[in-house]
Coordinates of C-alpha atoms and ligand atoms in Angstrom, one line a residue:
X958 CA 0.0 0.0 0.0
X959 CA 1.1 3.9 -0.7
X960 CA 0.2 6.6 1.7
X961 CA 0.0 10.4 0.9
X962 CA -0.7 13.5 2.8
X963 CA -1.6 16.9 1.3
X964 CA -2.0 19.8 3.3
X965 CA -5.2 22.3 3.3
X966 CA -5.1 26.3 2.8
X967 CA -7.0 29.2 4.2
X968 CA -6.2 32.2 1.8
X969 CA -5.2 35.4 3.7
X970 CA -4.8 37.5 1.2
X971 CA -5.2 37.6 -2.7
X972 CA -7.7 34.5 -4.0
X973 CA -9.1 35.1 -7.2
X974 CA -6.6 37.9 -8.1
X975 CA -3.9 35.1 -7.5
X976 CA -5.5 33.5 -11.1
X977 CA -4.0 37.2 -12.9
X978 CA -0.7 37.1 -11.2
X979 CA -1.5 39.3 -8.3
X980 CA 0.5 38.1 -5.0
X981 CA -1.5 36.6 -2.5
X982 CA -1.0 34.9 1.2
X983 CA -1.6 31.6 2.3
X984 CA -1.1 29.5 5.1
X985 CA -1.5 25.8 5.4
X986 CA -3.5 24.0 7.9
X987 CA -4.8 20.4 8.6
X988 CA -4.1 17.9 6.1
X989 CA -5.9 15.3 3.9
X990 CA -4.7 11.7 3.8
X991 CA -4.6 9.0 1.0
X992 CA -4.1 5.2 0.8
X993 CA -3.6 3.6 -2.4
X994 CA -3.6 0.0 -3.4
X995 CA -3.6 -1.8 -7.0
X996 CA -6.6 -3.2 -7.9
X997 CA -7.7 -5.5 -10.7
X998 CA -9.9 -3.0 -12.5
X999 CA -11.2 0.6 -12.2
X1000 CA -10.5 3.7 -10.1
X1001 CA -12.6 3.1 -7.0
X1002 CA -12.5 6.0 -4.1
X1003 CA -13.6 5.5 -0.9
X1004 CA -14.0 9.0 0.7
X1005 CA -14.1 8.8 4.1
X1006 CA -13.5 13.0 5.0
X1007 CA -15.7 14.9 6.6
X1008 CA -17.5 17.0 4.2
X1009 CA -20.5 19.7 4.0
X1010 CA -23.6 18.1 2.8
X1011 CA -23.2 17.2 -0.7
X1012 CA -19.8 17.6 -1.4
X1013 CA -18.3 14.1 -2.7
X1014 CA -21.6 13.7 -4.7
X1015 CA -21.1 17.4 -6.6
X1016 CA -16.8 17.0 -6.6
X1017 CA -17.9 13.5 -7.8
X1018 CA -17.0 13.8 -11.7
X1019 CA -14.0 16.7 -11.3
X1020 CA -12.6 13.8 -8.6
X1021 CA -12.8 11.5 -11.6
X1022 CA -11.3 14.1 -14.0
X1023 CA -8.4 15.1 -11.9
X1024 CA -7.2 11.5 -11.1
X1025 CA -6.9 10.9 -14.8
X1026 CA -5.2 14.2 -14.9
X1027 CA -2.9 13.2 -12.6
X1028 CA -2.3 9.9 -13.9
X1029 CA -1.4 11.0 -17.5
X1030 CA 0.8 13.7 -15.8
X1031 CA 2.6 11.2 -14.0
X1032 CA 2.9 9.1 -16.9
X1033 CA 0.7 5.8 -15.4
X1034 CA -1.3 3.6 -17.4
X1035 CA -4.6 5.2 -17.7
X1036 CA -6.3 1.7 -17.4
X1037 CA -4.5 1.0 -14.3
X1038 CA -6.7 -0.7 -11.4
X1039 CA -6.9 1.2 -8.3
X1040 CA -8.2 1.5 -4.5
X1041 CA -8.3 4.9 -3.4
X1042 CA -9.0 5.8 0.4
X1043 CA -9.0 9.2 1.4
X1044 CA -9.6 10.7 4.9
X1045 CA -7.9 13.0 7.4
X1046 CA -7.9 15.8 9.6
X1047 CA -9.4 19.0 7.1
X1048 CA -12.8 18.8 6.6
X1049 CA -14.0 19.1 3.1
X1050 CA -15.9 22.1 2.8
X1051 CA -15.5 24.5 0.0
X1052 CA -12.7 27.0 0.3
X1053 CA -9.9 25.1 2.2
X1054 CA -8.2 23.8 -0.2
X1055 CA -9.5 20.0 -0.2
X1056 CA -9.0 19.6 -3.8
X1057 CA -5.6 20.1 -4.1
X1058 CA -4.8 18.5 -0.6
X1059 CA -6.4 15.1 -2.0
X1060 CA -4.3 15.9 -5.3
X1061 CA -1.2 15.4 -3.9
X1062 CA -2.2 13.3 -1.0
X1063 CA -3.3 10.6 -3.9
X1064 CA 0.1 11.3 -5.7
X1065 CA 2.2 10.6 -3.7
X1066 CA 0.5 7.7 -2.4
X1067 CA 0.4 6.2 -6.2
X1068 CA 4.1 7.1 -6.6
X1069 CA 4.6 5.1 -3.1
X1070 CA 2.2 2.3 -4.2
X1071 CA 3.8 2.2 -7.5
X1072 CA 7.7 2.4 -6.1
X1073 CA 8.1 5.8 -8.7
X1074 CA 10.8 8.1 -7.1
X1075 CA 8.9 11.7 -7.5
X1076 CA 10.0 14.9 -5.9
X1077 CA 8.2 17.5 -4.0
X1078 CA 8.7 20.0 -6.6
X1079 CA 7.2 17.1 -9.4
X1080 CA 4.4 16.4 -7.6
X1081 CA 3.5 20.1 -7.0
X1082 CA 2.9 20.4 -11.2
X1083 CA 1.0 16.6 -11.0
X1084 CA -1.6 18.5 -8.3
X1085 CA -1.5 21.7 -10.4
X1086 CA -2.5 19.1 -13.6
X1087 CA -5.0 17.5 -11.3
X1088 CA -6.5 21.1 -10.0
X1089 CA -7.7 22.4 -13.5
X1090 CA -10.6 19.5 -12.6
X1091 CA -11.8 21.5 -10.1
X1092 CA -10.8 25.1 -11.0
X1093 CA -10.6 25.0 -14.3
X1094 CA -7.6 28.1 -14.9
X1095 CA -6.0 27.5 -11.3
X1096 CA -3.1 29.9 -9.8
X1097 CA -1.5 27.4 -8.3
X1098 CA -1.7 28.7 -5.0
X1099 CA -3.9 25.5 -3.5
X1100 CA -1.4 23.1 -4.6
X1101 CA 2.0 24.7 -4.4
X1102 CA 0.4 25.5 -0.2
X1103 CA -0.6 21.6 -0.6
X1104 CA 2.8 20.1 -1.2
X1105 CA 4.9 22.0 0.9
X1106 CA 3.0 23.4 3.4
X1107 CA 3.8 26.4 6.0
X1108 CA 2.9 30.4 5.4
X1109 CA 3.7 31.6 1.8
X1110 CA 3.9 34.6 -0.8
X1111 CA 2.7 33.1 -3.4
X1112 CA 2.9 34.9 -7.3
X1113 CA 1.9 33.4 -10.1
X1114 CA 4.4 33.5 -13.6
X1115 CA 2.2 35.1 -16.1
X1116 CA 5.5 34.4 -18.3
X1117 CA 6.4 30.3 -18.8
X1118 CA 9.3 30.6 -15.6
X1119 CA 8.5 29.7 -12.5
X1120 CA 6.0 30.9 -9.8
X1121 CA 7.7 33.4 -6.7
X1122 CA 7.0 31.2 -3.4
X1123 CA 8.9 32.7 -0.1
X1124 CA 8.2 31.2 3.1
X1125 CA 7.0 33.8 5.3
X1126 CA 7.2 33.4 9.2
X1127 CA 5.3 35.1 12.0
X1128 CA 6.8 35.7 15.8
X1129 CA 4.0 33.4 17.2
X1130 CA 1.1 31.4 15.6
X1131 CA -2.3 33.0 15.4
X1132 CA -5.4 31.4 16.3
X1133 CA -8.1 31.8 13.4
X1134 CA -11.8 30.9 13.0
X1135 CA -12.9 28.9 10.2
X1136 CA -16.9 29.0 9.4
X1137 CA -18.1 26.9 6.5
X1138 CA -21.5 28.2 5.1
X1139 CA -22.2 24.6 4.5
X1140 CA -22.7 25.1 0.8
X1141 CA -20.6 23.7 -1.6
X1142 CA -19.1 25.9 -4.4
X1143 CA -17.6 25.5 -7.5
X1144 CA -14.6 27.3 -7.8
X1145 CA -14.1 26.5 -11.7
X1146 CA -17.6 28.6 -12.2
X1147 CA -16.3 31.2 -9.6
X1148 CA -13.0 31.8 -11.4
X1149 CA -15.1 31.5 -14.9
X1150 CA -17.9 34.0 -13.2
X1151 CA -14.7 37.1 -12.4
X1152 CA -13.1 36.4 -15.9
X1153 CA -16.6 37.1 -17.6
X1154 CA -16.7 40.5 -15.5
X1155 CA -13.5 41.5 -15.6
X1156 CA -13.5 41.5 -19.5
X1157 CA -16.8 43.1 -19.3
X1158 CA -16.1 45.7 -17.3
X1159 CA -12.4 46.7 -17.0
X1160 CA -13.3 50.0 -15.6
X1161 CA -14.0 48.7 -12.5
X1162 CA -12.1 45.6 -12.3
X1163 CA -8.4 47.2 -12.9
X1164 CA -8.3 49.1 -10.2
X1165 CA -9.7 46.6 -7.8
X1166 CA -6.9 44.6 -8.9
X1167 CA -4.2 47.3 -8.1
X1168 CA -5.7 47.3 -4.7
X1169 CA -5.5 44.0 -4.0
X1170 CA -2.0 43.9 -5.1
X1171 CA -1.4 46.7 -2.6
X1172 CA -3.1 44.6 -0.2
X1173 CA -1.2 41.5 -0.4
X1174 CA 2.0 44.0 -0.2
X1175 CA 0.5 45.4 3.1
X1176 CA -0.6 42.6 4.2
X1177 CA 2.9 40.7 4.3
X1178 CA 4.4 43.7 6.0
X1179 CA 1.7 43.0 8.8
X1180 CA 2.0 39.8 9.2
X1181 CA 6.0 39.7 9.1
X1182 CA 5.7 42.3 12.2
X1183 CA 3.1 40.5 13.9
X1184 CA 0.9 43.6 13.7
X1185 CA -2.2 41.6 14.5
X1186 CA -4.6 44.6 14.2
X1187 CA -3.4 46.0 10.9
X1188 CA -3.7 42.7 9.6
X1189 CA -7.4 42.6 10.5
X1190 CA -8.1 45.8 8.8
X1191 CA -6.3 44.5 5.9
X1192 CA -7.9 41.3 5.7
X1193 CA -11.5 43.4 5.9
X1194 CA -10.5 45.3 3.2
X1195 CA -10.0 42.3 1.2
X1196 CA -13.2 41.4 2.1
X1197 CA -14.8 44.5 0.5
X1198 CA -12.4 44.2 -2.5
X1199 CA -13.9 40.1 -2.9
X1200 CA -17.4 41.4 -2.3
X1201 CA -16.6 43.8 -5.7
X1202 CA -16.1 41.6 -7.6
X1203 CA -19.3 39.2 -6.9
X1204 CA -18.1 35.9 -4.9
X1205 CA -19.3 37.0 -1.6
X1206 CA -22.5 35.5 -0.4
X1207 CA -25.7 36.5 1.6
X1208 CA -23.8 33.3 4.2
X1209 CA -20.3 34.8 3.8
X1210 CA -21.3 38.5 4.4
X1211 CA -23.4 37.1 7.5
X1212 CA -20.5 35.1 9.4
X1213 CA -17.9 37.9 8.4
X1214 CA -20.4 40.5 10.3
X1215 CA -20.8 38.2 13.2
X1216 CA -17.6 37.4 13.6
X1217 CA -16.2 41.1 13.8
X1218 CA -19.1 41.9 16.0
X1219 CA -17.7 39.4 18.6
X1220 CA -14.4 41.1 18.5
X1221 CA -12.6 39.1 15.6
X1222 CA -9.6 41.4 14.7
X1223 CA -10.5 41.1 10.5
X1224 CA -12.7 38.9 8.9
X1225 CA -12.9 37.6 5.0
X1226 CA -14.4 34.8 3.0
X1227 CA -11.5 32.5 2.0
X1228 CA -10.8 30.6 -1.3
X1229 CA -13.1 30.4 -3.9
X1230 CA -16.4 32.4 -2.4
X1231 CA -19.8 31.6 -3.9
X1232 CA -20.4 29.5 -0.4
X1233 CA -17.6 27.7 1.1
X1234 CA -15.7 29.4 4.0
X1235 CA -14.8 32.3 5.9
X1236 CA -11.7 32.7 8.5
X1237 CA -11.7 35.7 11.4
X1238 CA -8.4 36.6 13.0
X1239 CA -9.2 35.9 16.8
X1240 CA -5.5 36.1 18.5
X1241 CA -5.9 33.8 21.8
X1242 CA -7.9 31.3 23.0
X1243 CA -10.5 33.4 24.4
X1244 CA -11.1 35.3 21.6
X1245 CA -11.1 32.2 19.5
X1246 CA -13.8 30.5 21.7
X1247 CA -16.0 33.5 21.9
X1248 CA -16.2 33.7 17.9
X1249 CA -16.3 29.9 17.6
X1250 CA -19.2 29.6 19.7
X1251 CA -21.5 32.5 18.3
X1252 CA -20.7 31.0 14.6
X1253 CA -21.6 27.3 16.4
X1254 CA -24.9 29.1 17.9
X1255 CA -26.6 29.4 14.7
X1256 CA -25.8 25.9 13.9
X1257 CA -22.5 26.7 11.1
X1258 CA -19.8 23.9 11.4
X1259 CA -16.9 25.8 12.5
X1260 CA -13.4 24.7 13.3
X1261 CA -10.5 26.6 15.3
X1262 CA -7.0 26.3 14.2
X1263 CA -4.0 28.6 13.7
X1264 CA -1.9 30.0 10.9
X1265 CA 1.7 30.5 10.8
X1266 CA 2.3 27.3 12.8
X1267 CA 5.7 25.1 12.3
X1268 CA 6.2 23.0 10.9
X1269 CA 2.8 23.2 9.0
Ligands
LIG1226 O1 -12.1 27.4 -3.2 P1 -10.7 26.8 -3.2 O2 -10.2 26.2 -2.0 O3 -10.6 25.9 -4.4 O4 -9.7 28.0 -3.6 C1 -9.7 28.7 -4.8 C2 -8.7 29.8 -4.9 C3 -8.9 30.7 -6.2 O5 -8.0 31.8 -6.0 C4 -10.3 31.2 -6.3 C5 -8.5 29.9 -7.4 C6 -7.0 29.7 -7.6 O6 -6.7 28.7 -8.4 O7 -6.2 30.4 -7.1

């Protein structure tokens, strides 16, 4: 048997303006875990994650696209037989990443399971292969935060070289809230929905996309000096810049509000938007609690974690 891990992302900065080559922030958190075994026919996936309602049956066909993405990247016998198991610690709900965890989770447990020698930085481009299944013109960002993990700059090449990833680092880890709306989204017709706009209407997009570029720049200054409260305005503003350009949701708008109202530092929708997730800044446990439990009251899954941890 071959095992895998992949970790998940929550997008501080930047998603959507990541896909145009603006620099966004990311930080890594639980992980997704795969088992794979040879079989005598078929690609058969047992998902065994915790998901929001709905989510294996409407990923059900990309899931199927991206392994055969990934298996022609990595050069494997398309007819090839088999067992997939997939389970771990990050939930999959819309927005963290789960995709591109399961990517390279799967990966590297068929390189394991199939004794093929395939670096880190290999893999990274088999996930990226695998992610256009589920976003259609991805960044990058999910999978490059999914192989190697940890707090990153990440900027995508608009040219053919190679994408700018630093590894940022915090003085201390920073607890965060994550609240899932519980609806799933699909971030290929969220990416799909902002082209469509943004050609329509460069007026208004351009200069939303300056700002967010300024944002991300900001917003690694912030986060570099631990300026916890700057960060939280900054990751507001994001929040309004996301809301522009139409992937915020009645859901999103409402946890955001909520979770500034109970003292959250900043609060922004995170990935993909349409549904999915949202992430406050709550520095300390009490804090954390507090916000947890009022997303919890009006029955939202939520989960606590923290970004900027080692060696995440
Ligand atoms: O919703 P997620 O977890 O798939 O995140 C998507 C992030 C986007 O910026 C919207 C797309 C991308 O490829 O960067």
């Amino acid at each position: 048997m071959g095992k895998g891990s992949g970790y998940g992302k929550v997008i501080l900065f930047g998603e959507h303006f990541v896909v145009y080559g603006m620099p966004g922030i990311v930080s890594a958190i639980d992980s997704t875990d795969a088992e794979v075994t040879k079989a005598v026919k078929g690609i058969n996936i047992k998902d065994e994650r915790k998901t929001a309602k709905g989510y294996s049956e409407k990923k059900r066909l990309q899931q199927i696209e991206s392994i055969e993405r990934m298996l022609k990247a990595m050069e494997v016998d398309p007819k090839i037989g088999l067992d997939i198991w997939i389970g771990g610690s990050l939930p999959g709900f819309s927005g963290l990443g789960a995709s591109a965890a399961s990517s390279v989770a799967i990966a590297k447990a068929i390189a394991q399971e199939l004794s093929l020698q395939i670096p880190d930085e290999r893999i990274n481009q088999i996930a990226y292969e695998a992610e256009k299944a589920y976003a259609g013109n991805p960044s990058g960002i999910d999978n490059t935060a999914a192989t190697y993990g940890g707090l990153m700059w990440f900027k995508k090449s608009m040219a053919s070289g190679p994408d700018t990833v630093e590894k940022l680092h915090m003085r201390k880890p920073v607890e965060i809230v994550i609240g899932s709306t519980g609806k799933v989204a699909n971030t290929k017709a969220m990416v799909e929905g902002v082209a469509e706009r943004k050609k329509k209407n460069p007026q208004k997009y351009d200069p939303l996309f300056k700002q967010a570029e300024s944002l991300a720049v900001a917003g690694r200054r912030a986060l570099e000096a631990s300026d916890l409260k700057k960060l939280g305005d900054l990751m507001n503003e994001n929040h309004r810049l996301l809301q522009e350009i139409g992937i915020s949701s009645k859901e999103l708008d409402m946890l955001v509000d909520l979770a500034r109202k109970q003292g959250a530092f900043g609060a922004k929708l995170t990935g993909g938007g349409g549904g999915g997730c949202m992430i406050a800044l709550t520095p300390g446990k009490d804090l954390q609690g507090k916000v947890l439990s009022a997303i919890k009251s009006l029955g939202f899954e939520v989960l606590g974690t923290k970004i900027g941890v080692n060696p995440y």
